[in-house]
């Protein structure tokens, strides 16, 4: 998604830690099926992938004794690990003890035969492999009938499947789990223009990918727009230099250990969207591109995945039914072309989106139908997530991460989990973030933003969904290799493995004059416990500096007085609330007076209200006509969109009313503006536009 395309619709990693895949062989004896039955087994336990806080394991059971009908394997994790998801077995846990029972299709194990299952798990501290197993109640020691060595270990028979047959179901789930967390190389190869620098980002370097890898990301999505880089019909030959450049960067990423995803990106709204009225030409062009891309990467590492199309959309269709039919045709054609190209593409993981990559139930149901039709275990579903729209762009009063925003998030993740993950089909949130980030990350207030990302990371883990952060250059510096907002990234990174405590706000406002009183915040423990407050290297004293009653944290008047010091406007101190898990929660102690606005005049193209913010910060703005009706854009709400209709400029001591605001204000009608500040202060102001000029008054 680009800056431009995301503004049009509200929609939605340290590389794979390569754990040793060598199996830990544990020999053992199984319980006899009857008093006379010979019993024995060997268990091969291997960790095939590991990442911070999570891992994927495979378990193979080889029966060395008489045939077994129905099995139950039990072991105890030595380091307190937990199974979070399993395939080809039903797995339950009691503390550190795990019990795996057969699925319907693998309950019978003939003599010398092997069955296997896999699971994803969580770990903290260490991830020590279990060494003791029991099968059907008897310890496994590699013997038959209790006599060591009476039957030699036997490996699983070689597969008789042809090489083009996809691997057993479950591998896709494990691979996608290993892709968590992920990052997008946005606004580079997806840029619409002559090359990867067309939208202002520098050329991609190997050093950039190395540094992204070092941040903790296991997968990288590399969006690619092809429309300006291929020839005319009927062959649509991709420019050799462009294709080679994509191959070079994909190669760097694979060498770094990333899982890599490439796609057809902004072509979706440039020409694929015309499919309702130009079906044959669009399909021919689409097929020609994927035929060439598939051939170019036919023998690439299986860690390379293909995504059929980014945010598919159609213009001029007859409605939902035709949209669903056209997208199914694209996805099915993509699937056929890639699979028939052979080589590694015969089993390569393929990513299929919903219409608009929306998680609305109807769109999800449509994609479920495509998955059922294709019946391929190596498919991944994808949607995008940019949050509840009013919060995501800060409009309609959506300034806080409240219950509505949270419920929107859980609804999206629950729908894709129930439709896909619960059936063993992996899901990737191919892009996530906040839409307001298209302008700058300050569109949404810092503390509310941190709470959003903390919860998103937690709930994605809860629903076993892999996420890929959208970054068009506004987060991780493409040449500095630094985060523009380290506090935000620390919260995101922490959310990959644990929860962090937060509070009702990250700001405590203290009037610059007058008596100072104690200040209270509500703690959101998020499964942890409160550990204390720290100012710099100094621990604050429970009782003297603060008190805690339930989830209410109160800073005493004495502590607030000390922290605000001379009471200069703005942030006078930052303290940290520490919890038993996750990252600390910063609380800024701020001195303020009510902001003061001044009368002014100016043209609609550059109208700015002189403003003394006096330590306060602007949250949102309302606009109404004298009769109480809503003024300006988004006239279904009185609250205007932050940084689109208005924007504070703290350095210039002004609030700008943008041309987009006046473009939808009635000429000659007085508009009453109500500015809401984070201290809780509101300030009223009036503007009247007449013939392109604006008069602003405080009364």
PDB file of C-alpha atoms in Angstrom, residues 313-432:
ATOM      1  CA  UNK A 313     -10.353  -4.054  -6.039  1.00  0.00           C
ATOM      2  CA  UNK A 314     -12.653  -3.653  -9.024  1.00  0.00           C
ATOM      3  CA  UNK A 315     -14.250  -0.616 -10.634  1.00  0.00           C
ATOM      4  CA  UNK A 316     -17.590  -0.746 -12.407  1.00  0.00           C
ATOM      5  CA  UNK A 317     -18.627  -4.237 -11.324  1.00  0.00           C
ATOM      6  CA  UNK A 318     -22.212  -5.235 -10.726  1.00  0.00           C
ATOM      7  CA  UNK A 319     -21.576  -5.766  -7.018  1.00  0.00           C
ATOM      8  CA  UNK A 320     -20.249  -8.210  -4.455  1.00  0.00           C
ATOM      9  CA  UNK A 321     -21.054 -11.352  -6.418  1.00  0.00           C
ATOM     10  CA  UNK A 322     -19.099 -10.264  -9.483  1.00  0.00           C
ATOM     11  CA  UNK A 323     -16.243  -8.945  -7.361  1.00  0.00           C
ATOM     12  CA  UNK A 324     -15.972 -12.329  -5.645  1.00  0.00           C
ATOM     13  CA  UNK A 325     -16.070 -14.151  -8.983  1.00  0.00           C
ATOM     14  CA  UNK A 326     -13.318 -11.973 -10.491  1.00  0.00           C
ATOM     15  CA  UNK A 327     -11.032 -12.276  -7.473  1.00  0.00           C
ATOM     16  CA  UNK A 328     -11.522 -16.031  -7.384  1.00  0.00           C
ATOM     17  CA  UNK A 329     -10.563 -16.161 -11.051  1.00  0.00           C
ATOM     18  CA  UNK A 330      -7.372 -14.185 -10.398  1.00  0.00           C
ATOM     19  CA  UNK A 331      -6.404 -16.268  -7.383  1.00  0.00           C
ATOM     20  CA  UNK A 332      -7.147 -19.547  -9.137  1.00  0.00           C
ATOM     21  CA  UNK A 333      -5.213 -18.492 -12.244  1.00  0.00           C
ATOM     22  CA  UNK A 334      -2.260 -17.424 -10.099  1.00  0.00           C
ATOM     23  CA  UNK A 335      -2.357 -20.757  -8.278  1.00  0.00           C
ATOM     24  CA  UNK A 336      -2.470 -22.766 -11.501  1.00  0.00           C
ATOM     25  CA  UNK A 337       0.366 -20.834 -13.154  1.00  0.00           C
ATOM     26  CA  UNK A 338       2.709 -21.112 -10.179  1.00  0.00           C
ATOM     27  CA  UNK A 339       2.017 -24.780  -9.506  1.00  0.00           C
ATOM     28  CA  UNK A 340       2.423 -25.771 -13.163  1.00  0.00           C
ATOM     29  CA  UNK A 341       5.763 -23.949 -13.404  1.00  0.00           C
ATOM     30  CA  UNK A 342       7.293 -26.804 -11.406  1.00  0.00           C
ATOM     31  CA  UNK A 343      10.497 -26.870  -9.422  1.00  0.00           C
ATOM     32  CA  UNK A 344      10.155 -25.314  -5.996  1.00  0.00           C
ATOM     33  CA  UNK A 345       6.942 -23.644  -7.135  1.00  0.00           C
ATOM     34  CA  UNK A 346       5.125 -26.985  -7.040  1.00  0.00           C
ATOM     35  CA  UNK A 347       4.962 -26.740  -3.259  1.00  0.00           C
ATOM     36  CA  UNK A 348       5.810 -23.083  -2.625  1.00  0.00           C
ATOM     37  CA  UNK A 349       3.650 -21.294  -0.069  1.00  0.00           C
ATOM     38  CA  UNK A 350       1.174 -19.027  -1.854  1.00  0.00           C
ATOM     39  CA  UNK A 351      -0.670 -16.118  -0.275  1.00  0.00           C
ATOM     40  CA  UNK A 352      -4.241 -15.294  -1.280  1.00  0.00           C
ATOM     41  CA  UNK A 353      -6.052 -12.088  -0.229  1.00  0.00           C
ATOM     42  CA  UNK A 354      -9.660 -11.241   0.392  1.00  0.00           C
ATOM     43  CA  UNK A 355     -11.271  -8.461  -1.635  1.00  0.00           C
ATOM     44  CA  UNK A 356      -9.596  -5.200  -0.496  1.00  0.00           C
ATOM     45  CA  UNK A 357      -7.755  -7.477   2.005  1.00  0.00           C
ATOM     46  CA  UNK A 358     -10.783  -6.761   4.177  1.00  0.00           C
ATOM     47  CA  UNK A 359     -11.691  -8.924   7.155  1.00  0.00           C
ATOM     48  CA  UNK A 360     -15.423  -8.281   6.833  1.00  0.00           C
ATOM     49  CA  UNK A 361     -17.244 -11.575   7.240  1.00  0.00           C
ATOM     50  CA  UNK A 362     -18.578 -11.637   3.676  1.00  0.00           C
ATOM     51  CA  UNK A 363     -15.094 -11.080   2.246  1.00  0.00           C
ATOM     52  CA  UNK A 364     -13.624 -13.770   4.480  1.00  0.00           C
ATOM     53  CA  UNK A 365     -16.361 -16.213   3.468  1.00  0.00           C
ATOM     54  CA  UNK A 366     -15.594 -15.592  -0.200  1.00  0.00           C
ATOM     55  CA  UNK A 367     -11.939 -16.465   0.299  1.00  0.00           C
ATOM     56  CA  UNK A 368     -12.872 -19.568   2.278  1.00  0.00           C
ATOM     57  CA  UNK A 369     -14.733 -20.707  -0.828  1.00  0.00           C
ATOM     58  CA  UNK A 370     -11.589 -20.266  -2.929  1.00  0.00           C
ATOM     59  CA  UNK A 371      -9.512 -22.265  -0.436  1.00  0.00           C
ATOM     60  CA  UNK A 372     -12.095 -25.056  -0.461  1.00  0.00           C
ATOM     61  CA  UNK A 373     -12.017 -25.158  -4.258  1.00  0.00           C
ATOM     62  CA  UNK A 374      -8.220 -25.166  -4.586  1.00  0.00           C
ATOM     63  CA  UNK A 375      -7.780 -27.750  -1.782  1.00  0.00           C
ATOM     64  CA  UNK A 376      -4.053 -27.058  -1.427  1.00  0.00           C
ATOM     65  CA  UNK A 377      -2.396 -27.314   2.027  1.00  0.00           C
ATOM     66  CA  UNK A 378       0.311 -24.829   1.025  1.00  0.00           C
ATOM     67  CA  UNK A 379      -1.917 -21.765   0.906  1.00  0.00           C
ATOM     68  CA  UNK A 380      -1.965 -18.782   3.247  1.00  0.00           C
ATOM     69  CA  UNK A 381      -4.822 -16.327   3.742  1.00  0.00           C
ATOM     70  CA  UNK A 382      -4.058 -12.640   4.139  1.00  0.00           C
ATOM     71  CA  UNK A 383      -5.895  -9.518   5.246  1.00  0.00           C
ATOM     72  CA  UNK A 384      -4.630  -6.065   6.258  1.00  0.00           C
ATOM     73  CA  UNK A 385      -5.359  -4.239   9.483  1.00  0.00           C
ATOM     74  CA  UNK A 386      -5.108  -0.519  10.162  1.00  0.00           C
ATOM     75  CA  UNK A 387      -7.467  -0.351  13.100  1.00  0.00           C
ATOM     76  CA  UNK A 388     -10.835   1.206  13.761  1.00  0.00           C
ATOM     77  CA  UNK A 389     -10.954   4.026  11.234  1.00  0.00           C
ATOM     78  CA  UNK A 390     -11.898   7.000  13.501  1.00  0.00           C
ATOM     79  CA  UNK A 391      -9.031   6.095  15.848  1.00  0.00           C
ATOM     80  CA  UNK A 392      -6.650   5.179  13.042  1.00  0.00           C
ATOM     81  CA  UNK A 393      -6.836   8.659  11.465  1.00  0.00           C
ATOM     82  CA  UNK A 394      -8.069  10.620  14.524  1.00  0.00           C
ATOM     83  CA  UNK A 395     -11.474  11.761  13.310  1.00  0.00           C
ATOM     84  CA  UNK A 396     -14.982  11.790  14.846  1.00  0.00           C
ATOM     85  CA  UNK A 397     -13.501  12.136  18.324  1.00  0.00           C
ATOM     86  CA  UNK A 398     -11.608   8.847  18.067  1.00  0.00           C
ATOM     87  CA  UNK A 399      -8.690  10.017  20.172  1.00  0.00           C
ATOM     88  CA  UNK A 400      -8.396   7.068  22.578  1.00  0.00           C
ATOM     89  CA  UNK A 401      -7.745   3.342  22.458  1.00  0.00           C
ATOM     90  CA  UNK A 402     -11.092   2.554  24.025  1.00  0.00           C
ATOM     91  CA  UNK A 403     -13.437  -0.445  24.104  1.00  0.00           C
ATOM     92  CA  UNK A 404     -14.738   0.294  20.602  1.00  0.00           C
ATOM     93  CA  UNK A 405     -11.251   0.277  19.106  1.00  0.00           C
ATOM     94  CA  UNK A 406     -10.358  -2.892  20.982  1.00  0.00           C
ATOM     95  CA  UNK A 407     -13.547  -4.674  19.947  1.00  0.00           C
ATOM     96  CA  UNK A 408     -12.916  -3.786  16.314  1.00  0.00           C
ATOM     97  CA  UNK A 409      -9.479  -5.396  16.568  1.00  0.00           C
ATOM     98  CA  UNK A 410     -10.672  -8.544  18.296  1.00  0.00           C
ATOM     99  CA  UNK A 411     -13.515  -8.859  15.813  1.00  0.00           C
ATOM    100  CA  UNK A 412     -11.134  -8.825  12.842  1.00  0.00           C
ATOM    101  CA  UNK A 413      -8.672 -11.270  14.368  1.00  0.00           C
ATOM    102  CA  UNK A 414     -11.436 -13.583  15.600  1.00  0.00           C
ATOM    103  CA  UNK A 415     -13.069 -13.730  12.180  1.00  0.00           C
ATOM    104  CA  UNK A 416      -9.911 -14.757  10.336  1.00  0.00           C
ATOM    105  CA  UNK A 417      -8.964 -17.154  13.117  1.00  0.00           C
ATOM    106  CA  UNK A 418     -12.331 -18.885  13.071  1.00  0.00           C
ATOM    107  CA  UNK A 419     -12.467 -19.059   9.284  1.00  0.00           C
ATOM    108  CA  UNK A 420      -8.888 -20.178   8.638  1.00  0.00           C
ATOM    109  CA  UNK A 421      -6.571 -20.801  11.582  1.00  0.00           C
ATOM    110  CA  UNK A 422      -9.032 -23.062  13.384  1.00  0.00           C
ATOM    111  CA  UNK A 423      -9.002 -25.231  10.246  1.00  0.00           C
ATOM    112  CA  UNK A 424      -5.205 -25.355  10.039  1.00  0.00           C
ATOM    113  CA  UNK A 425      -4.958 -22.613   7.389  1.00  0.00           C
ATOM    114  CA  UNK A 426      -2.402 -19.944   8.351  1.00  0.00           C
ATOM    115  CA  UNK A 427      -3.161 -16.233   8.247  1.00  0.00           C
ATOM    116  CA  UNK A 428      -0.790 -13.325   7.726  1.00  0.00           C
ATOM    117  CA  UNK A 429      -1.759  -9.736   8.469  1.00  0.00           C
ATOM    118  CA  UNK A 430       0.297  -8.593   5.491  1.00  0.00           C
ATOM    119  CA  UNK A 431       0.157  -4.949   6.560  1.00  0.00           C
ATOM    120  CA  UNK A 432      -0.684  -3.413   9.906  1.00  0.00           C
TER     121      UNK A 432
END
